[in-house]
PDB file of C-alpha atoms in Angstrom:
ATOM      1  CA  MET I   1      76.114 123.695  67.568  1.00  0.00           C
ATOM      2  CA  PRO I   2      78.210 126.587  66.282  1.00  0.00           C
ATOM      3  CA  LEU I   3      81.311 125.524  68.271  1.00  0.00           C
ATOM      4  CA  SER I   4      82.716 122.427  66.614  1.00  0.00           C
ATOM      5  CA  ARG I   5      86.217 122.428  68.097  1.00  0.00           C
ATOM      6  CA  LEU I   6      88.165 123.949  70.947  1.00  0.00           C
ATOM      7  CA  SER I   7      91.704 122.694  71.296  1.00  0.00           C
ATOM      8  CA  THR I   8      94.661 123.865  73.303  1.00  0.00           C
ATOM      9  CA  ARG I   9      98.371 123.340  73.345  1.00  0.00           C
ATOM     10  CA  PRO I  10     100.904 125.054  75.596  1.00  0.00           C
ATOM     11  CA  GLY I  11     100.300 128.796  75.329  1.00  0.00           C
ATOM     12  CA  ALA I  12      97.750 128.602  72.497  1.00  0.00           C
ATOM     13  CA  LEU I  13      94.180 127.757  71.669  1.00  0.00           C
ATOM     14  CA  THR I  14      92.171 127.191  68.506  1.00  0.00           C
ATOM     15  CA  LEU I  15      88.398 127.389  68.125  1.00  0.00           C
ATOM     16  CA  THR I  16      86.305 126.455  65.111  1.00  0.00           C
ATOM     17  CA  TRP I  17      82.868 128.077  64.855  1.00  0.00           C
ATOM     18  CA  SER I  18      80.151 127.652  62.225  1.00  0.00           C
ATOM     19  CA  PHE I  19      77.924 130.535  61.147  1.00  0.00           C
ATOM     20  CA  SER I  20      74.784 130.250  59.037  1.00  0.00           C
ATOM     21  CA  ALA I  21      75.719 133.616  57.482  1.00  0.00           C
ATOM     22  CA  PRO I  22      77.828 134.114  54.345  1.00  0.00           C
ATOM     23  CA  MET I  23      81.536 134.968  54.679  1.00  0.00           C
ATOM     24  CA  GLU I  24      80.977 138.613  53.754  1.00  0.00           C
ATOM     25  CA  ASP I  25      78.552 139.054  56.662  1.00  0.00           C
ATOM     26  CA  VAL I  26      80.915 137.432  59.154  1.00  0.00           C
ATOM     27  CA  TRP I  27      83.738 139.610  57.810  1.00  0.00           C
ATOM     28  CA  VAL I  28      81.630 142.700  58.450  1.00  0.00           C
ATOM     29  CA  GLY I  29      81.088 141.423  61.998  1.00  0.00           C
ATOM     30  CA  LEU I  30      84.864 141.293  62.490  1.00  0.00           C
ATOM     31  CA  THR I  31      85.638 144.650  60.892  1.00  0.00           C
ATOM     32  CA  ASP I  32      82.692 147.054  61.304  1.00  0.00           C
ATOM     33  CA  PRO I  33      83.139 149.052  64.528  1.00  0.00           C
ATOM     34  CA  ALA I  34      79.358 149.127  65.143  1.00  0.00           C
ATOM     35  CA  LEU I  35      79.211 145.319  65.121  1.00  0.00           C
ATOM     36  CA  VAL I  36      82.524 144.925  66.989  1.00  0.00           C
ATOM     37  CA  ALA I  37      80.916 146.941  69.803  1.00  0.00           C
ATOM     38  CA  GLN I  38      78.213 144.258  70.038  1.00  0.00           C
ATOM     39  CA  TRP I  39      80.570 141.308  70.502  1.00  0.00           C
ATOM     40  CA  LEU I  40      84.025 142.372  71.670  1.00  0.00           C
ATOM     41  CA  GLY I  41      83.930 145.816  73.249  1.00  0.00           C
ATOM     42  CA  ARG I  42      83.685 149.470  72.311  1.00  0.00           C
ATOM     43  CA  PRO I  43      86.232 150.381  69.635  1.00  0.00           C
ATOM     44  CA  THR I  44      87.989 153.641  70.392  1.00  0.00           C
ATOM     45  CA  GLN I  45      90.249 153.236  67.354  1.00  0.00           C
ATOM     46  CA  TYR I  46      89.562 150.663  64.636  1.00  0.00           C
ATOM     47  CA  ASP I  47      91.760 150.995  61.540  1.00  0.00           C
ATOM     48  CA  VAL I  48      91.437 147.643  59.742  1.00  0.00           C
ATOM     49  CA  ARG I  49      94.324 147.757  57.262  1.00  0.00           C
ATOM     50  CA  MET I  50      97.834 146.335  57.289  1.00  0.00           C
ATOM     51  CA  GLY I  51      99.644 148.008  60.179  1.00  0.00           C
ATOM     52  CA  GLY I  52      96.408 149.608  61.379  1.00  0.00           C
ATOM     53  CA  VAL I  53      95.807 150.006  65.097  1.00  0.00           C
ATOM     54  CA  LEU I  54      92.727 148.598  66.820  1.00  0.00           C
ATOM     55  CA  VAL I  55      91.948 149.735  70.359  1.00  0.00           C
ATOM     56  CA  VAL I  56      88.936 148.213  72.097  1.00  0.00           C
ATOM     57  CA  ASP I  57      87.526 149.227  75.474  1.00  0.00           C
ATOM     58  CA  HIS I  58      86.364 146.033  77.204  1.00  0.00           C
ATOM     59  CA  GLY I  59      84.888 147.969  80.132  1.00  0.00           C
ATOM     60  CA  ASP I  60      86.220 149.247  83.428  1.00  0.00           C
ATOM     61  CA  GLY I  61      89.161 150.868  81.645  1.00  0.00           C
ATOM     62  CA  PHE I  62      90.538 147.598  80.237  1.00  0.00           C
ATOM     63  CA  LEU I  63      91.786 148.397  76.742  1.00  0.00           C
ATOM     64  CA  SER I  64      93.201 145.908  74.271  1.00  0.00           C
ATOM     65  CA  ARG I  65      95.563 147.345  71.700  1.00  0.00           C
ATOM     66  CA  SER I  66      96.246 145.461  68.501  1.00  0.00           C
ATOM     67  CA  VAL I  67      98.171 146.010  65.293  1.00  0.00           C
ATOM     68  CA  VAL I  68      96.942 144.309  62.118  1.00  0.00           C
ATOM     69  CA  THR I  69      99.641 141.896  60.910  1.00  0.00           C
ATOM     70  CA  GLU I  70      97.720 139.991  58.207  1.00  0.00           C
ATOM     71  CA  LEU I  71      94.776 141.083  56.114  1.00  0.00           C
ATOM     72  CA  GLU I  72      93.025 139.274  53.305  1.00  0.00           C
ATOM     73  CA  PRO I  73      89.574 140.893  53.037  1.00  0.00           C
ATOM     74  CA  ALA I  74      86.657 138.550  53.743  1.00  0.00           C
ATOM     75  CA  ARG I  75      89.104 135.696  54.495  1.00  0.00           C
ATOM     76  CA  ARG I  76      91.825 136.467  57.060  1.00  0.00           C
ATOM     77  CA  LEU I  77      92.503 138.981  59.805  1.00  0.00           C
ATOM     78  CA  ALA I  78      95.410 138.580  62.224  1.00  0.00           C
ATOM     79  CA  MET I  79      96.720 140.995  64.816  1.00  0.00           C
ATOM     80  CA  THR I  80      98.802 141.413  67.894  1.00  0.00           C
ATOM     81  CA  TRP I  81      96.818 141.233  71.148  1.00  0.00           C
ATOM     82  CA  ASP I  82      98.047 143.454  73.960  1.00  0.00           C
ATOM     83  CA  PHE I  83      95.826 143.381  77.036  1.00  0.00           C
ATOM     84  CA  PRO I  84      96.708 144.882  80.450  1.00  0.00           C
ATOM     85  CA  ASP I  85      98.757 142.605  82.717  1.00  0.00           C
ATOM     86  CA  GLU I  86      98.959 139.807  80.141  1.00  0.00           C
ATOM     87  CA  PRO I  87     101.741 138.583  77.868  1.00  0.00           C
ATOM     88  CA  ALA I  88     101.711 139.996  74.346  1.00  0.00           C
ATOM     89  CA  SER I  89     100.044 137.488  72.052  1.00  0.00           C
ATOM     90  CA  VAL I  90      98.689 137.103  68.519  1.00  0.00           C
ATOM     91  CA  VAL I  91      95.121 136.319  67.447  1.00  0.00           C
ATOM     92  CA  GLY I  92      93.959 135.378  63.969  1.00  0.00           C
ATOM     93  CA  PHE I  93      90.566 134.833  62.373  1.00  0.00           C
ATOM     94  CA  THR I  94      90.346 132.738  59.206  1.00  0.00           C
ATOM     95  CA  LEU I  95      87.061 132.410  57.297  1.00  0.00           C
ATOM     96  CA  ARG I  96      86.111 129.762  54.768  1.00  0.00           C
ATOM     97  CA  PRO I  97      82.818 128.965  53.056  1.00  0.00           C
ATOM     98  CA  SER I  98      80.799 125.988  54.222  1.00  0.00           C
ATOM     99  CA  GLY I  99      77.625 125.358  52.242  1.00  0.00           C
ATOM    100  CA  ALA I 100      75.511 128.504  52.579  1.00  0.00           C
ATOM    101  CA  GLY I 101      77.412 129.528  55.706  1.00  0.00           C
ATOM    102  CA  THR I 102      80.888 130.204  57.011  1.00  0.00           C
ATOM    103  CA  VAL I 103      83.415 128.465  59.224  1.00  0.00           C
ATOM    104  CA  LEU I 104      85.592 130.731  61.340  1.00  0.00           C
ATOM    105  CA  GLU I 105      88.807 129.447  62.839  1.00  0.00           C
ATOM    106  CA  LEU I 106      90.233 131.522  65.648  1.00  0.00           C
ATOM    107  CA  ALA I 107      93.837 130.871  66.673  1.00  0.00           C
ATOM    108  CA  HIS I 108      95.269 132.688  69.684  1.00  0.00           C
ATOM    109  CA  ASP I 109      98.983 132.114  70.321  1.00  0.00           C
ATOM    110  CA  GLY I 110     101.330 133.370  73.028  1.00  0.00           C
ATOM    111  CA  LEU I 111      98.872 133.150  75.923  1.00  0.00           C
ATOM    112  CA  GLY I 112     101.228 131.426  78.329  1.00  0.00           C
ATOM    113  CA  GLU I 113      99.339 130.247  81.425  1.00  0.00           C
ATOM    114  CA  LEU I 114      96.154 132.080  80.367  1.00  0.00           C
ATOM    115  CA  VAL I 115      95.029 129.441  77.842  1.00  0.00           C
ATOM    116  CA  ALA I 116      92.380 127.965  80.159  1.00  0.00           C
ATOM    117  CA  ALA I 117      90.914 131.401  80.892  1.00  0.00           C
ATOM    118  CA  TYR I 118      90.760 132.419  77.235  1.00  0.00           C
ATOM    119  CA  GLY I 119      88.770 129.377  76.056  1.00  0.00           C
ATOM    120  CA  PRO I 120      85.506 130.362  77.777  1.00  0.00           C
ATOM    121  CA  GLY I 121      86.163 134.024  76.976  1.00  0.00           C
ATOM    122  CA  TRP I 122      86.441 133.448  73.245  1.00  0.00           C
ATOM    123  CA  VAL I 123      83.435 131.095  73.263  1.00  0.00           C
ATOM    124  CA  THR I 124      81.420 133.866  74.908  1.00  0.00           C
ATOM    125  CA  HIS I 125      82.649 136.514  72.465  1.00  0.00           C
ATOM    126  CA  LEU I 126      81.953 134.286  69.453  1.00  0.00           C
ATOM    127  CA  THR I 127      78.439 133.635  70.769  1.00  0.00           C
ATOM    128  CA  TYR I 128      77.973 137.413  70.812  1.00  0.00           C
ATOM    129  CA  LEU I 129      79.550 137.724  67.326  1.00  0.00           C
ATOM    130  CA  GLU I 130      77.143 135.147  65.930  1.00  0.00           C
ATOM    131  CA  ALA I 131      74.186 137.066  67.389  1.00  0.00           C
ATOM    132  CA  ALA I 132      75.509 140.399  66.081  1.00  0.00           C
ATOM    133  CA  VAL I 133      75.985 139.000  62.564  1.00  0.00           C
ATOM    134  CA  ALA I 134      72.446 137.581  62.694  1.00  0.00           C
ATOM    135  CA  GLY I 135      71.091 141.019  63.608  1.00  0.00           C
ATOM    136  CA  ALA I 136      69.953 139.851  67.056  1.00  0.00           C
ATOM    137  CA  PRO I 137      72.571 141.192  69.501  1.00  0.00           C
ATOM    138  CA  ILE I 138      72.676 139.728  72.988  1.00  0.00           C
ATOM    139  CA  PRO I 139      72.394 142.329  75.764  1.00  0.00           C
ATOM    140  CA  ARG I 140      75.805 143.169  77.209  1.00  0.00           C
ATOM    141  CA  ALA I 141      74.382 142.633  80.702  1.00  0.00           C
ATOM    142  CA  GLN I 142      74.239 138.886  79.946  1.00  0.00           C
ATOM    143  CA  PHE I 143      77.959 138.585  79.140  1.00  0.00           C
ATOM    144  CA  TRP I 144      79.353 137.509  82.528  1.00  0.00           C
ATOM    145  CA  ALA I 145      76.537 135.056  83.281  1.00  0.00           C
ATOM    146  CA  LEU I 146      77.072 133.375  79.926  1.00  0.00           C
ATOM    147  CA  HIS I 147      80.835 133.436  80.448  1.00  0.00           C
ATOM    148  CA  ALA I 148      80.442 131.731  83.846  1.00  0.00           C
ATOM    149  CA  THR I 149      78.407 128.969  82.211  1.00  0.00           C
ATOM    150  CA  PHE I 150      81.085 128.421  79.565  1.00  0.00           C
ATOM    151  CA  GLU I 151      83.770 128.377  82.283  1.00  0.00           C
ATOM    152  CA  LEU I 152      81.962 125.533  84.039  1.00  0.00           C
ATOM    153  CA  LEU I 153      81.570 123.603  80.804  1.00  0.00           C
ATOM    154  CA  HIS I 154      85.201 124.214  79.827  1.00  0.00           C
ATOM    155  CA  ALA I 155      86.426 123.018  83.225  1.00  0.00           C
ATOM    156  CA  GLY I 156      84.394 119.836  82.848  1.00  0.00           C
ATOM    157  CA  ALA I 157      82.295 120.647  85.908  1.00  0.00           C
ATOM    158  CA  ASP I 158      79.413 118.258  86.413  1.00  0.00           C
ATOM    159  CA  ARG I 159      77.171 120.535  88.455  1.00  0.00           C
TER     160      ARG I 159
END
């Protein structure tokens, strides 16, 4: 299973995800606007450099606006995360090699009471990222159904 860990603490969550792809391919998935559109949302501005601004349209006019705060090509990308009606937070992606593949650690801090909601959301997005990196994107129309499944699993529902 690609998801090997999902942990939370007050206001923050961490996910660890394994990819069968090399680090360079996963990095491209995080930084190439064409691939970002397959897993996160449609980039309207995507300047991946220190201080660069990333604006992503998640649909229905919901735009996230981020500023790159850390950048180590093919290894680390961190940014602010400003989403409508949510507290300002910070998200970071750290890549490390693992055999022929890659382990990605996502850390999202400053979420306040939204930690429980973000777990299933990031699991869904990382599922889409994995498919995009593999060259087999998942249709966007499947996003909310998959998200609902992950919500039930995350809540520990036994239905």
